[in-house]
mmCIF file of C-alpha atoms and ligand atoms in Angstrom:
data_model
loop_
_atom_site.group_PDB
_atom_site.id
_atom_site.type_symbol
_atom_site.label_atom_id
_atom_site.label_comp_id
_atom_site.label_asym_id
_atom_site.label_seq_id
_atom_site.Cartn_x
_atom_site.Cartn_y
_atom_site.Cartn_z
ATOM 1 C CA UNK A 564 -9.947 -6.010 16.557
ATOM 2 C CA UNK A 565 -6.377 -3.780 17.652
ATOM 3 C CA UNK A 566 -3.331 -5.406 16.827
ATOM 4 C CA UNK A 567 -1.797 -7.192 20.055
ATOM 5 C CA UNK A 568 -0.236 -5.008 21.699
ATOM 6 C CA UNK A 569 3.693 -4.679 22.006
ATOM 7 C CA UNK A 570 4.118 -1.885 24.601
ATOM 8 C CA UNK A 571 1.968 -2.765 27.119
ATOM 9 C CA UNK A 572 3.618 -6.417 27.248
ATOM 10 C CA UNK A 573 7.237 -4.185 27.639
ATOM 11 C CA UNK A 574 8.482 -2.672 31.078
ATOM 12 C CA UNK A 575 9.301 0.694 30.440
ATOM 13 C CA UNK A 576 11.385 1.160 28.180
ATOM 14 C CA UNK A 577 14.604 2.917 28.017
ATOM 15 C CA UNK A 578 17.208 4.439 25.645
ATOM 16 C CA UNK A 579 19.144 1.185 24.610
ATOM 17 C CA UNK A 580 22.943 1.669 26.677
ATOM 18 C CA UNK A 581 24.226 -0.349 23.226
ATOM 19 C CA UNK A 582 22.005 0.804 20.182
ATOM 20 C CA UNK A 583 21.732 -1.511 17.137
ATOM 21 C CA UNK A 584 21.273 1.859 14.751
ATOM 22 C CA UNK A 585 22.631 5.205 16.644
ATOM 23 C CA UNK A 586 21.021 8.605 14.391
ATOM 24 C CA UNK A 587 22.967 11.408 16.107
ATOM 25 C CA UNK A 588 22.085 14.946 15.332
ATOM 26 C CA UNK A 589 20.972 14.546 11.890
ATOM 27 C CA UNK A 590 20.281 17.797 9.685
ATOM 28 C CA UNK A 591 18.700 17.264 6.381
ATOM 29 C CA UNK A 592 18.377 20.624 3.726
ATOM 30 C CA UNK A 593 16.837 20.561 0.594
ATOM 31 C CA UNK A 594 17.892 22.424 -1.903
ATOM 32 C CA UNK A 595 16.346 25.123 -4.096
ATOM 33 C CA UNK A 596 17.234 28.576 -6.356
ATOM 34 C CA UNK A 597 15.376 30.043 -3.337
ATOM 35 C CA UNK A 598 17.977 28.590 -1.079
ATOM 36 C CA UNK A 599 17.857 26.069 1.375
ATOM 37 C CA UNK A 600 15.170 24.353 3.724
ATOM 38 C CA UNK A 601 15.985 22.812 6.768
ATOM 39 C CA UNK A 602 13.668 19.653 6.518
ATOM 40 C CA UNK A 603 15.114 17.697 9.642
ATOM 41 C CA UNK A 604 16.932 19.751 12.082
ATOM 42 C CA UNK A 605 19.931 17.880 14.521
ATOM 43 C CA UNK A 606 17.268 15.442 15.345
ATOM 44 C CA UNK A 607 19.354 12.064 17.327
ATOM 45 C CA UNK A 608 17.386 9.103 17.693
ATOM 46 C CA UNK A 609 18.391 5.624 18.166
ATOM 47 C CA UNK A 610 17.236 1.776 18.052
ATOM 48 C CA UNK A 611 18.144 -0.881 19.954
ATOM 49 C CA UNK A 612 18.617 -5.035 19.176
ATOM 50 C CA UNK A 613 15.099 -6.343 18.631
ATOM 51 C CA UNK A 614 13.460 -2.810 19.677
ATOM 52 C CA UNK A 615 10.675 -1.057 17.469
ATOM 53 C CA UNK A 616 11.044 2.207 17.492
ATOM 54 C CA UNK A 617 8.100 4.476 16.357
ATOM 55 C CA UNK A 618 8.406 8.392 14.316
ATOM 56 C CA UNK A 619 4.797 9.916 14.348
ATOM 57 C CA UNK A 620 3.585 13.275 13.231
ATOM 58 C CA UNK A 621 1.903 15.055 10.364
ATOM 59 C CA UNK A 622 2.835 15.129 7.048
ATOM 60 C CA UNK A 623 6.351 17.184 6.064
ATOM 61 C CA UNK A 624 7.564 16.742 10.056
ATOM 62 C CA UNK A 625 10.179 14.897 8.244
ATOM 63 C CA UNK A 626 9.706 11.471 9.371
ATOM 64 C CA UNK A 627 10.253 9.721 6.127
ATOM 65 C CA UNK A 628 12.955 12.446 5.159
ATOM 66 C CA UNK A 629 14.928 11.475 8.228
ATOM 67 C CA UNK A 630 15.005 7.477 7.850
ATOM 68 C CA UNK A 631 15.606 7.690 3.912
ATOM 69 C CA UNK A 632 18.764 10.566 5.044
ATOM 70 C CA UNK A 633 19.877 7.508 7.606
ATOM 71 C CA UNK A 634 19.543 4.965 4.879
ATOM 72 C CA UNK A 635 21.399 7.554 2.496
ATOM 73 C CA UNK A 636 18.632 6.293 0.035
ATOM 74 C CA UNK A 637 17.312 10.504 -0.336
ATOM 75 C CA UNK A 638 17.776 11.833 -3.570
ATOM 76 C CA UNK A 639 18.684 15.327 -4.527
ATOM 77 C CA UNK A 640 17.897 17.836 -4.010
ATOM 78 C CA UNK A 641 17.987 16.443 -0.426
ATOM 79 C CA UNK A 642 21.184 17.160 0.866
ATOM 80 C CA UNK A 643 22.689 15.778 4.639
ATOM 81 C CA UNK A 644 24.009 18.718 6.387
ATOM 82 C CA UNK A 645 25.241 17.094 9.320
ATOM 83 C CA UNK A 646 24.839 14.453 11.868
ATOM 84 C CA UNK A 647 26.010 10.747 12.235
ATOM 85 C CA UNK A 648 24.646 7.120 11.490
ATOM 86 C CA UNK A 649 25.918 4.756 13.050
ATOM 87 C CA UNK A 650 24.867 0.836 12.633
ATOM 88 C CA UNK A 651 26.354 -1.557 13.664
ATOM 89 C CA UNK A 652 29.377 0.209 14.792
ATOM 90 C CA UNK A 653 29.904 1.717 11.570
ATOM 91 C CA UNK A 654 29.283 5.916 10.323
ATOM 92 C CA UNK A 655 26.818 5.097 6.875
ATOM 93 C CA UNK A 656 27.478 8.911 6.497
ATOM 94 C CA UNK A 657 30.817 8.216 4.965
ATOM 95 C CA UNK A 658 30.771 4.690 3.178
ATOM 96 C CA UNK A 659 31.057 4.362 -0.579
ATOM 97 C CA UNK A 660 28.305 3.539 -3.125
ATOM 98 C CA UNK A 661 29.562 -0.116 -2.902
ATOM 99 C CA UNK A 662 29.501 -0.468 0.872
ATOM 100 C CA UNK A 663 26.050 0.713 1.384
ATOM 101 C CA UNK A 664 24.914 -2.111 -1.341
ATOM 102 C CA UNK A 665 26.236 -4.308 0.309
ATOM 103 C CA UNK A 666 24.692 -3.605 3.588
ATOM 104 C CA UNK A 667 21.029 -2.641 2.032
ATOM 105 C CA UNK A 668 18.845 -5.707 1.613
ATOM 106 C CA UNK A 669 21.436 -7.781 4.053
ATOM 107 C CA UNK A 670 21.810 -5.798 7.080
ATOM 108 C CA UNK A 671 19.134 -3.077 6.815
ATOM 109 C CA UNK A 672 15.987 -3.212 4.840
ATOM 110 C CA UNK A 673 12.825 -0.804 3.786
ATOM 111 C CA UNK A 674 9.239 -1.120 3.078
ATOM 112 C CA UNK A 675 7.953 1.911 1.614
ATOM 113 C CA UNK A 676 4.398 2.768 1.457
ATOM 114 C CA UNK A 677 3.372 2.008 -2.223
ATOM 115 C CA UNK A 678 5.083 -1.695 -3.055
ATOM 116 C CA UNK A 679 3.312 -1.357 -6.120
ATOM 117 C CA UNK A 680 5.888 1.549 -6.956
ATOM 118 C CA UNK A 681 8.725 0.041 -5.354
ATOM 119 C CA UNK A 682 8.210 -3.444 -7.396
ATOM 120 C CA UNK A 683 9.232 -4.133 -10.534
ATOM 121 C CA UNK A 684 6.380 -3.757 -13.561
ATOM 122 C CA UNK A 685 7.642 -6.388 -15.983
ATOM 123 C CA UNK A 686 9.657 -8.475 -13.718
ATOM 124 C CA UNK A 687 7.573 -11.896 -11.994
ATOM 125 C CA UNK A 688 8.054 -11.364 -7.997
ATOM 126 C CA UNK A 689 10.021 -14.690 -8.328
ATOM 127 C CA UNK A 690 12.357 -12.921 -10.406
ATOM 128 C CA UNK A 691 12.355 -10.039 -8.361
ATOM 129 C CA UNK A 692 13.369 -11.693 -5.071
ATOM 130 C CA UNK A 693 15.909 -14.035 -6.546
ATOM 131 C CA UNK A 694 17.696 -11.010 -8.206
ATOM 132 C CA UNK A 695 17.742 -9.785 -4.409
ATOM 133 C CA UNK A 696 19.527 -13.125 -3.503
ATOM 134 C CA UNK A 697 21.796 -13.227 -6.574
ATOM 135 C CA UNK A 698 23.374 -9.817 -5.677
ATOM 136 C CA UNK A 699 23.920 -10.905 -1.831
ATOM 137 C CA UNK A 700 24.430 -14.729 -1.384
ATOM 138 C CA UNK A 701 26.719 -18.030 -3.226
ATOM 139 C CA UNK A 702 22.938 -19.963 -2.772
ATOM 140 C CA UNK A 703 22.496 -22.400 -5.734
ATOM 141 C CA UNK A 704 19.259 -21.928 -7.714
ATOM 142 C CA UNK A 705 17.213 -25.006 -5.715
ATOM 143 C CA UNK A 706 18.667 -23.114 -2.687
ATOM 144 C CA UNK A 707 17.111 -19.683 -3.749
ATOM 145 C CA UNK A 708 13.869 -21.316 -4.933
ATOM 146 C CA UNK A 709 13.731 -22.784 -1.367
ATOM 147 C CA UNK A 710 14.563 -19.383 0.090
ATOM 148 C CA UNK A 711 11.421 -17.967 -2.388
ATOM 149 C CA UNK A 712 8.791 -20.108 -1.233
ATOM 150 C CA UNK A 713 9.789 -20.058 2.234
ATOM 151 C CA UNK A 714 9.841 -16.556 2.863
ATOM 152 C CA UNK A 715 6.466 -16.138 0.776
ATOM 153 C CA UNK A 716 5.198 -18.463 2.663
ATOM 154 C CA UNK A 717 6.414 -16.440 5.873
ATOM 155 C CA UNK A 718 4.388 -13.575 5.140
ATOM 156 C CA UNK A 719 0.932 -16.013 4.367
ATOM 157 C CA UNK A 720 1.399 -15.843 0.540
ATOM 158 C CA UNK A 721 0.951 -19.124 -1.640
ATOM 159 C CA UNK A 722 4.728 -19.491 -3.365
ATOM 160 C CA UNK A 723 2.481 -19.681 -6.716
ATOM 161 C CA UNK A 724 2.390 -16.402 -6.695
ATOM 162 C CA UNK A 725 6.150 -16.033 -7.619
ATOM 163 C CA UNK A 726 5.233 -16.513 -10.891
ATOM 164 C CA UNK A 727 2.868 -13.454 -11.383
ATOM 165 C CA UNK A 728 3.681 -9.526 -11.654
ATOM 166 C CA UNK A 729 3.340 -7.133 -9.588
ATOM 167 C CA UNK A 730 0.131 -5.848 -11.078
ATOM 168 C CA UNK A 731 -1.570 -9.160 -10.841
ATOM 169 C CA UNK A 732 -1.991 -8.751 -6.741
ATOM 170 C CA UNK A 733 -3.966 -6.828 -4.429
ATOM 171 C CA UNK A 734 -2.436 -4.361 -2.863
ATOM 172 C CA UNK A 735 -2.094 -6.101 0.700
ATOM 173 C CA UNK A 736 -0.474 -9.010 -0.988
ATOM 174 C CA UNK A 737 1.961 -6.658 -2.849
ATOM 175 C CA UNK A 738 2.283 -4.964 0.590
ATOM 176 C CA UNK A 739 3.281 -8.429 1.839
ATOM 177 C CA UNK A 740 5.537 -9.166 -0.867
ATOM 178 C CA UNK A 741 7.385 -5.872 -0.029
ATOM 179 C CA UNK A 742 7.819 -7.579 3.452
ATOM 180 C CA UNK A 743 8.648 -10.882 1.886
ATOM 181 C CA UNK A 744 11.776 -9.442 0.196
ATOM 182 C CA UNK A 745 12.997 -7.162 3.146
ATOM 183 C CA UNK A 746 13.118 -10.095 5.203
ATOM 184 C CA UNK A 747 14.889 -12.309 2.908
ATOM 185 C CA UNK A 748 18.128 -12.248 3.685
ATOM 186 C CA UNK A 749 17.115 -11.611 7.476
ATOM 187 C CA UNK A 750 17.996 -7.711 8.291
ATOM 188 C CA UNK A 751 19.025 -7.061 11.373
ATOM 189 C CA UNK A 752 16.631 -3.818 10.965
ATOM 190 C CA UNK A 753 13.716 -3.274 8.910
ATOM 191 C CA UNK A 754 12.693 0.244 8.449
ATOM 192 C CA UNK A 755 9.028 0.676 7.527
ATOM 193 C CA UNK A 756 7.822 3.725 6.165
ATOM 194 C CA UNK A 757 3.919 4.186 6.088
ATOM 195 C CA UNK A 758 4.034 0.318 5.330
ATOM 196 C CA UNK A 759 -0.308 -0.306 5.379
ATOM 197 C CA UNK A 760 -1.476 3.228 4.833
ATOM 198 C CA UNK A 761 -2.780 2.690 1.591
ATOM 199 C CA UNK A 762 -5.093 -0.565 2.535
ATOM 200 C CA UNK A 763 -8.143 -1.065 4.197
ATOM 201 C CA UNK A 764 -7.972 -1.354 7.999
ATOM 202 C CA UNK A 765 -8.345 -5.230 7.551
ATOM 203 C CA UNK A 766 -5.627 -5.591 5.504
ATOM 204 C CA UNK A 767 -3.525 -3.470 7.573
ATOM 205 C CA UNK A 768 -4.353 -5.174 10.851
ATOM 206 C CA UNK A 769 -3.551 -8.607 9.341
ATOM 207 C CA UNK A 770 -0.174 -7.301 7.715
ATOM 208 C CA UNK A 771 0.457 -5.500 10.911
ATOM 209 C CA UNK A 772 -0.141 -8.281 13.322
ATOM 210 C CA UNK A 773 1.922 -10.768 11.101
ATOM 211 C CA UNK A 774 4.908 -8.094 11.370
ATOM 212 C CA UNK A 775 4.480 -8.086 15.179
ATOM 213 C CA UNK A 776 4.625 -11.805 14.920
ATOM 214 C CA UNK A 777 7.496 -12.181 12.583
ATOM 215 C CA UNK A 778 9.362 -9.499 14.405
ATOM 216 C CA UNK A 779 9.217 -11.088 18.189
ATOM 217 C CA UNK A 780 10.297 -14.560 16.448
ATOM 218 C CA UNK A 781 13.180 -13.584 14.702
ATOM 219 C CA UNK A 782 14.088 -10.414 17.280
ATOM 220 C CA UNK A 783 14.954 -8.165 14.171
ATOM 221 C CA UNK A 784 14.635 -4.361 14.755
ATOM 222 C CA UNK A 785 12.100 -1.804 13.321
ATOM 223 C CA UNK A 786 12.021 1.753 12.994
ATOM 224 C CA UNK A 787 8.331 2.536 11.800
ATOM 225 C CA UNK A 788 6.976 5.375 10.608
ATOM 226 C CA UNK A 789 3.277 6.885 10.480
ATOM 227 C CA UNK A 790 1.303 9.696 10.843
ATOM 228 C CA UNK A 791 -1.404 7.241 13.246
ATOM 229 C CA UNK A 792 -0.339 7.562 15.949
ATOM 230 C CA UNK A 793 -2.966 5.239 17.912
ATOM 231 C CA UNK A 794 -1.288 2.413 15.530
ATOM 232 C CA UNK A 795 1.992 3.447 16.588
ATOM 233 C CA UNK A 796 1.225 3.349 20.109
ATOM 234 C CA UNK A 797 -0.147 -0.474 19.736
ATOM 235 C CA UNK A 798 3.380 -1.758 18.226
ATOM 236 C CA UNK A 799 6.289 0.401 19.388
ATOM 237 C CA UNK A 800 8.278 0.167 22.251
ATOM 238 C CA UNK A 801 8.946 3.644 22.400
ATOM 239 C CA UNK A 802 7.649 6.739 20.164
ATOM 240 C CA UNK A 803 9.522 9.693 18.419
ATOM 241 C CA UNK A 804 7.556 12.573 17.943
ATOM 242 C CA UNK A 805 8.523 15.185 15.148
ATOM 243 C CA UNK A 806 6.875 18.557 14.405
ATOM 244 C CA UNK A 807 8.496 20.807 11.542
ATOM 245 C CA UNK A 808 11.676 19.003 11.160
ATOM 246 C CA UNK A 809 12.476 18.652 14.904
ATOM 247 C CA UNK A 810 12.081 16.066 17.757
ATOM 248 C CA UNK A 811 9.553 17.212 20.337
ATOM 249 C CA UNK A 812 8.942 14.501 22.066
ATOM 250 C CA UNK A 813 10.361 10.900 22.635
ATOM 251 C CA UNK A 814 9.328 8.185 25.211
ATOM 252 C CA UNK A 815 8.261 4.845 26.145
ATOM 253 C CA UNK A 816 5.115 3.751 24.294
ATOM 254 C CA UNK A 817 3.002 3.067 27.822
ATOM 255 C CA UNK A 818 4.363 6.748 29.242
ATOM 256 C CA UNK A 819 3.773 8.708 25.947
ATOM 257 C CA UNK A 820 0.005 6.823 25.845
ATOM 258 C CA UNK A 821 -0.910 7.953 29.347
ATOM 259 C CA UNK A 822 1.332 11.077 30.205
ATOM 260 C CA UNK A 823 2.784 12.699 27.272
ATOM 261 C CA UNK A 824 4.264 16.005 27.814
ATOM 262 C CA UNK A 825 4.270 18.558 24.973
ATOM 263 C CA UNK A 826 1.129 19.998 24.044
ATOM 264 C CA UNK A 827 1.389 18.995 20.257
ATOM 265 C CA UNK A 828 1.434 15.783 21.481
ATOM 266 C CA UNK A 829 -1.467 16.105 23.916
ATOM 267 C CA UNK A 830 -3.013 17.422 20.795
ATOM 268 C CA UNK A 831 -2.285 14.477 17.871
ATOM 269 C CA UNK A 832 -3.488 11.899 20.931
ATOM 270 C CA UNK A 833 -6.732 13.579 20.733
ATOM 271 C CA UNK A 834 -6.960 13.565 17.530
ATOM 272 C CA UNK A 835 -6.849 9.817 16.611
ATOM 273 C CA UNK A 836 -9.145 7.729 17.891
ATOM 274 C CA UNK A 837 -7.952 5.569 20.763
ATOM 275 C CA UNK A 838 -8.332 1.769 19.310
ATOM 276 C CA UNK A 839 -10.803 0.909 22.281
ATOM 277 C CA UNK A 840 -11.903 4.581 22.710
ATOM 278 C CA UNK A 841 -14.880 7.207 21.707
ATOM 279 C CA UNK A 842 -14.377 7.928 18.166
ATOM 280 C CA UNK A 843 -16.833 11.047 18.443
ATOM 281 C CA UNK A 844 -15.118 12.666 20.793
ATOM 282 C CA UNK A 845 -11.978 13.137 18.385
ATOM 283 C CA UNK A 846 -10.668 16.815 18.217
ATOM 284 C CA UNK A 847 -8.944 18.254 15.111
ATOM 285 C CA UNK A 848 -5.701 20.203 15.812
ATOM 286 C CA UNK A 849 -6.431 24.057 14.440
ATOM 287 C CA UNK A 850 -3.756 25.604 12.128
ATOM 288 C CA UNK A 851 -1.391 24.104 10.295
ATOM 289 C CA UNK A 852 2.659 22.997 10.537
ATOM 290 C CA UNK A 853 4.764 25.914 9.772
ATOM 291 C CA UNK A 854 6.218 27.004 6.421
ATOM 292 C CA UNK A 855 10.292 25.091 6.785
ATOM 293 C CA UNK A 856 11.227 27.928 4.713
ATOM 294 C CA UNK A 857 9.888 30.291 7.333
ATOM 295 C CA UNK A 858 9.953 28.575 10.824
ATOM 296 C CA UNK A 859 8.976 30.650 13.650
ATOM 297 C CA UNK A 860 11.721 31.926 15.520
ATOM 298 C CA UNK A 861 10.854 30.577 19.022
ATOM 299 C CA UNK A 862 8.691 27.504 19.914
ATOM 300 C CA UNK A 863 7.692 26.243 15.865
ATOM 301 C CA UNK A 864 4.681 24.805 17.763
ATOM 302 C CA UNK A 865 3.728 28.167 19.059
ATOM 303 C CA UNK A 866 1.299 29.526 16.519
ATOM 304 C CA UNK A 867 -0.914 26.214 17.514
ATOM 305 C CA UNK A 868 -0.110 26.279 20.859
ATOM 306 C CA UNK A 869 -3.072 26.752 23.828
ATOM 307 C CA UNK A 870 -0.869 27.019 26.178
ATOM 308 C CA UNK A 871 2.066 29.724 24.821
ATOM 309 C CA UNK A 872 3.598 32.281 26.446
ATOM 310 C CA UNK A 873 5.675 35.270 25.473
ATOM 311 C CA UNK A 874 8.962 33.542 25.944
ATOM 312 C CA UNK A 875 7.556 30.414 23.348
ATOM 313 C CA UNK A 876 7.513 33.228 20.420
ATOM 314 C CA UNK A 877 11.470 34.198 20.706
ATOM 315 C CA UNK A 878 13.348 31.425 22.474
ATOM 316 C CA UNK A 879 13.573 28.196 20.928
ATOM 317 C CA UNK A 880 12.669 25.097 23.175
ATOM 318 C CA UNK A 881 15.361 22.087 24.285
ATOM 319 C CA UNK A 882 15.097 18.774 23.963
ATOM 320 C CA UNK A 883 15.100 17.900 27.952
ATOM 321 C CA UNK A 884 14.812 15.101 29.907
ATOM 322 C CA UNK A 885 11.329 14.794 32.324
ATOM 323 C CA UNK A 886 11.732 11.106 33.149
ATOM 324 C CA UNK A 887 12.997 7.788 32.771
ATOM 325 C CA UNK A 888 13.896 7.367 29.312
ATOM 326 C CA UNK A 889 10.846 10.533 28.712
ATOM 327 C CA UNK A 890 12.045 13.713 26.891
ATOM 328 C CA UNK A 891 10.065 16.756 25.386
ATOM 329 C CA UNK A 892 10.845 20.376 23.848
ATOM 330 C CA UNK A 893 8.717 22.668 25.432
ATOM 331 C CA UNK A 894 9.351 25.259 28.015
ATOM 332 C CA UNK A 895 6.338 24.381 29.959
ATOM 333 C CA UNK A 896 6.361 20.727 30.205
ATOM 334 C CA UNK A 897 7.319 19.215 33.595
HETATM 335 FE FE1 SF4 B 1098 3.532 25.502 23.662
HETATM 336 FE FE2 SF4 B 1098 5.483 27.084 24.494
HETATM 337 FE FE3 SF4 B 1098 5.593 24.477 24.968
HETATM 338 FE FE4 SF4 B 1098 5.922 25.431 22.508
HETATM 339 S S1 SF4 B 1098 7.267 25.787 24.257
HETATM 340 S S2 SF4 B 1098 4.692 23.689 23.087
HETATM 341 S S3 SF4 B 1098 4.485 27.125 22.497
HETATM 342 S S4 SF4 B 1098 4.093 25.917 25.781
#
C-alpha cells in the first residue's frame, strides 16, 4: 500500500531561485577533552515555499545534527562553527533567545521521532497545546478550545482525547499529536525528524499519507529526515544525501530514483527495498561510516567504495553539478 506519491506527480524539480529556508555552508563541531569533531561539514541546502525537501543516510551522517544546528535547538556540546540560516529573509545564526521563541512553533516547527519524549508526562495534551497558543496568540479561551479540537481533528484524532496524557495513547496517536501541535499555529515549515520510525509500517503509512495530504492543502514546507530512503523517495520533491557529515549527493526525487550518481548512493538504493520492488534481492552496504574523529583524508566514502581509485584516497571530492538541479561529490560520477 506506498504512500501516494509526491515526486512522480512533480516536473523535475529544481533549486528554488527564492528559497523559503536558505542553509548555507553549515559546519557543526562537537566538543570534547579530546578536541573537536566535525559532525556536519559546510554542508548548504535549501527549501523552497511549499517544497519537501528530503536528508537520507545512515545513522551519525548528521542529518538530524544539521536541522536541529538550523533550528539552533542543538545543545552543547554541539557547537555551530560556521555557515548561515536564513528563513524568511532573516540569519537565525545571530537572533537572540527571544527572537527564535518567537519564531519556533509560529513560523517553523519540529516533530521529532519519539513524541512520547517530546510531550509533556503530567500535563493533559489539551493543556499542552493551549500552552503552545497562550505563548503565541491574543485567542480567547473558546477561541483556543476551537483551535484544539480543530487541529486534533486535522490529524484524525477524536478532540476527547485532549483530556488524556501523553501516556494514555498509542504511539501513532502521540505521533499524531506531535503533528497536531506543529501545525497549530500554521508554520510556514515543518521540519520532521525520523517522524514514524518508531511505529509499525501501518501506522506510519497512515500518518505519512495524512502529512502528504495536509501538506499539499495548506502548501506549508517540509524538510524530512530518515535513514529510508525508499520512503523518502515516495514524498520528497528532491533528496539530500549525507555521508560522514558531508553532502554527497542532492537531486530531484524522480532523477535520484532512476539515475543517481555517487556510488554510496547507488549503494543505500540497493539496499532498501523499492516499495513495488523484490525485497530478496536487497544488498547490504559492507563496512561501516568512518570514525568523524578520524575521516579519511580523500574521498570519506572511499574505504566502501567499489569503484575507488588512487586519487579517491588523497584528494577530497567537490560538490559538482551533473544536471539540472542534480549534484554529487565524487570524482567519477558523470
Ligand atoms: Fe568512490 Fe572515488 Fe567517487 Fe569516492 S570519489 S565515491 S571513492 S569513486
Amino acid at each position: 500500500m506506498p504512500v501516494t506519491d509526491a515526486s512522480t506527480q512533480a516536473s523535475a524539480h529544481a533549486p528554488p531561485a527564492a528559497p523559503l529556508l536558505d542553509i548555507r555552508a553549515l559546519s557543526v563541531d562537537y566538543l570534547s577533552r579530546k578536541g573537536a569533531v566535525r559532525a556536519v561539514d559546510r554542508i548548504s541546502l535549501s527549501v523552497g515555499p511549499s517544497e519537501i525537501v528530503g536528508i537520507a543516510g545512515e545513522s551519525g551522517c548528521g542529518k538530524s545534527t544539521f536541522a536541529q544546528a538550523a533550528l539552533r535547538i542543538l545543545p552543547p556540546p554541539a557547537v555551530i562553527t560556521h555557515g548561515q540560516v536564513i528563513f524568511e529573509g532573516q540569519d537565525l545564526l545571530t537572533k537572540d533567545d527571544e527572537a527564535l521563541r518567537r519564531l519556533r512553533w509560529k513560523r517553523v516547527s519540529m516533530v521529532f521521532q519519539s513524541a512520547l519524549e517530546s510531550l509533556h508526562p503530567t500535563l493533559t495534551i489539551g493543556a499542552q497545546l493551549r500552552d503552545v497558543l497562550d505563548e503565541h496568540t491574543q485567542l480567547s479561551r473558546a477561541e483556543k478550545d476551537a483551535r484544539l479540537v480543530e487541529v486534533l481533528r486535522l490529524v484524525d484524532l477524536d478532540p476527547g482525547l485532549r483530556h488524556q496524557h501523553a501516556h494514555q495513547l498509542s504511539g501513532g496517536m502521540r505521533q499524531r499529536v506531535g503533528i497536531a501541535q506543529a501545525l497549530l499555529l500554521q508554520p510556514s515549515l515543518l521540519v520532521l525528524d525520523e517522524p514514524t520510525t518508531a511505529l509499525d509500517v501501518m501506522v506510519e503509512h497512515a500518518i505519512l499519507q495524512k502529512l502528504l495530504e495536509l501538506q499539499r492543502a495548506r502548501a506549508f514546507s517540509v524538510l524530512f529526515i530518515t535513514h529510508d530512503l525508499s520512503r523518502m523517495l515516495q514524498v520528497s520533491d528532491r533528496v539530500a544525501i549525507f555521508y560522514a557529515g558531508e553532502l554527497i549527493e542532492l537531486a530531484p526525487a524522480p532523477a535520484l530514483r532512476t539515475a543517481p550518481k555517487h556510488p554510496y548512493t547507488q549503494a543505500l538504493l540497493r539496499a532498501f527495498p523499492s516499495l513495488h520492488g523484490d525485497p530478496t534481492k536487497l544488498a547490504a552496504i559492507p563496512g561501516a561510516p568512518p570514525s568523524l574523529r578520524t575521516p579519511p583524508p580523500g574521498c570519506r566514502f572511499a574505504p566502501r567504495c567499489p569503484i575507488a581509485i588512487d586519487r579517491c584516497e588523497t584528494e577530497r571530492p567537490a560538490l559538482v553539478q551533473l544536471g539540472a538541479g542534480h549534484s554529487a561529490a565524487c570524482h567519477l560520477a558523470k
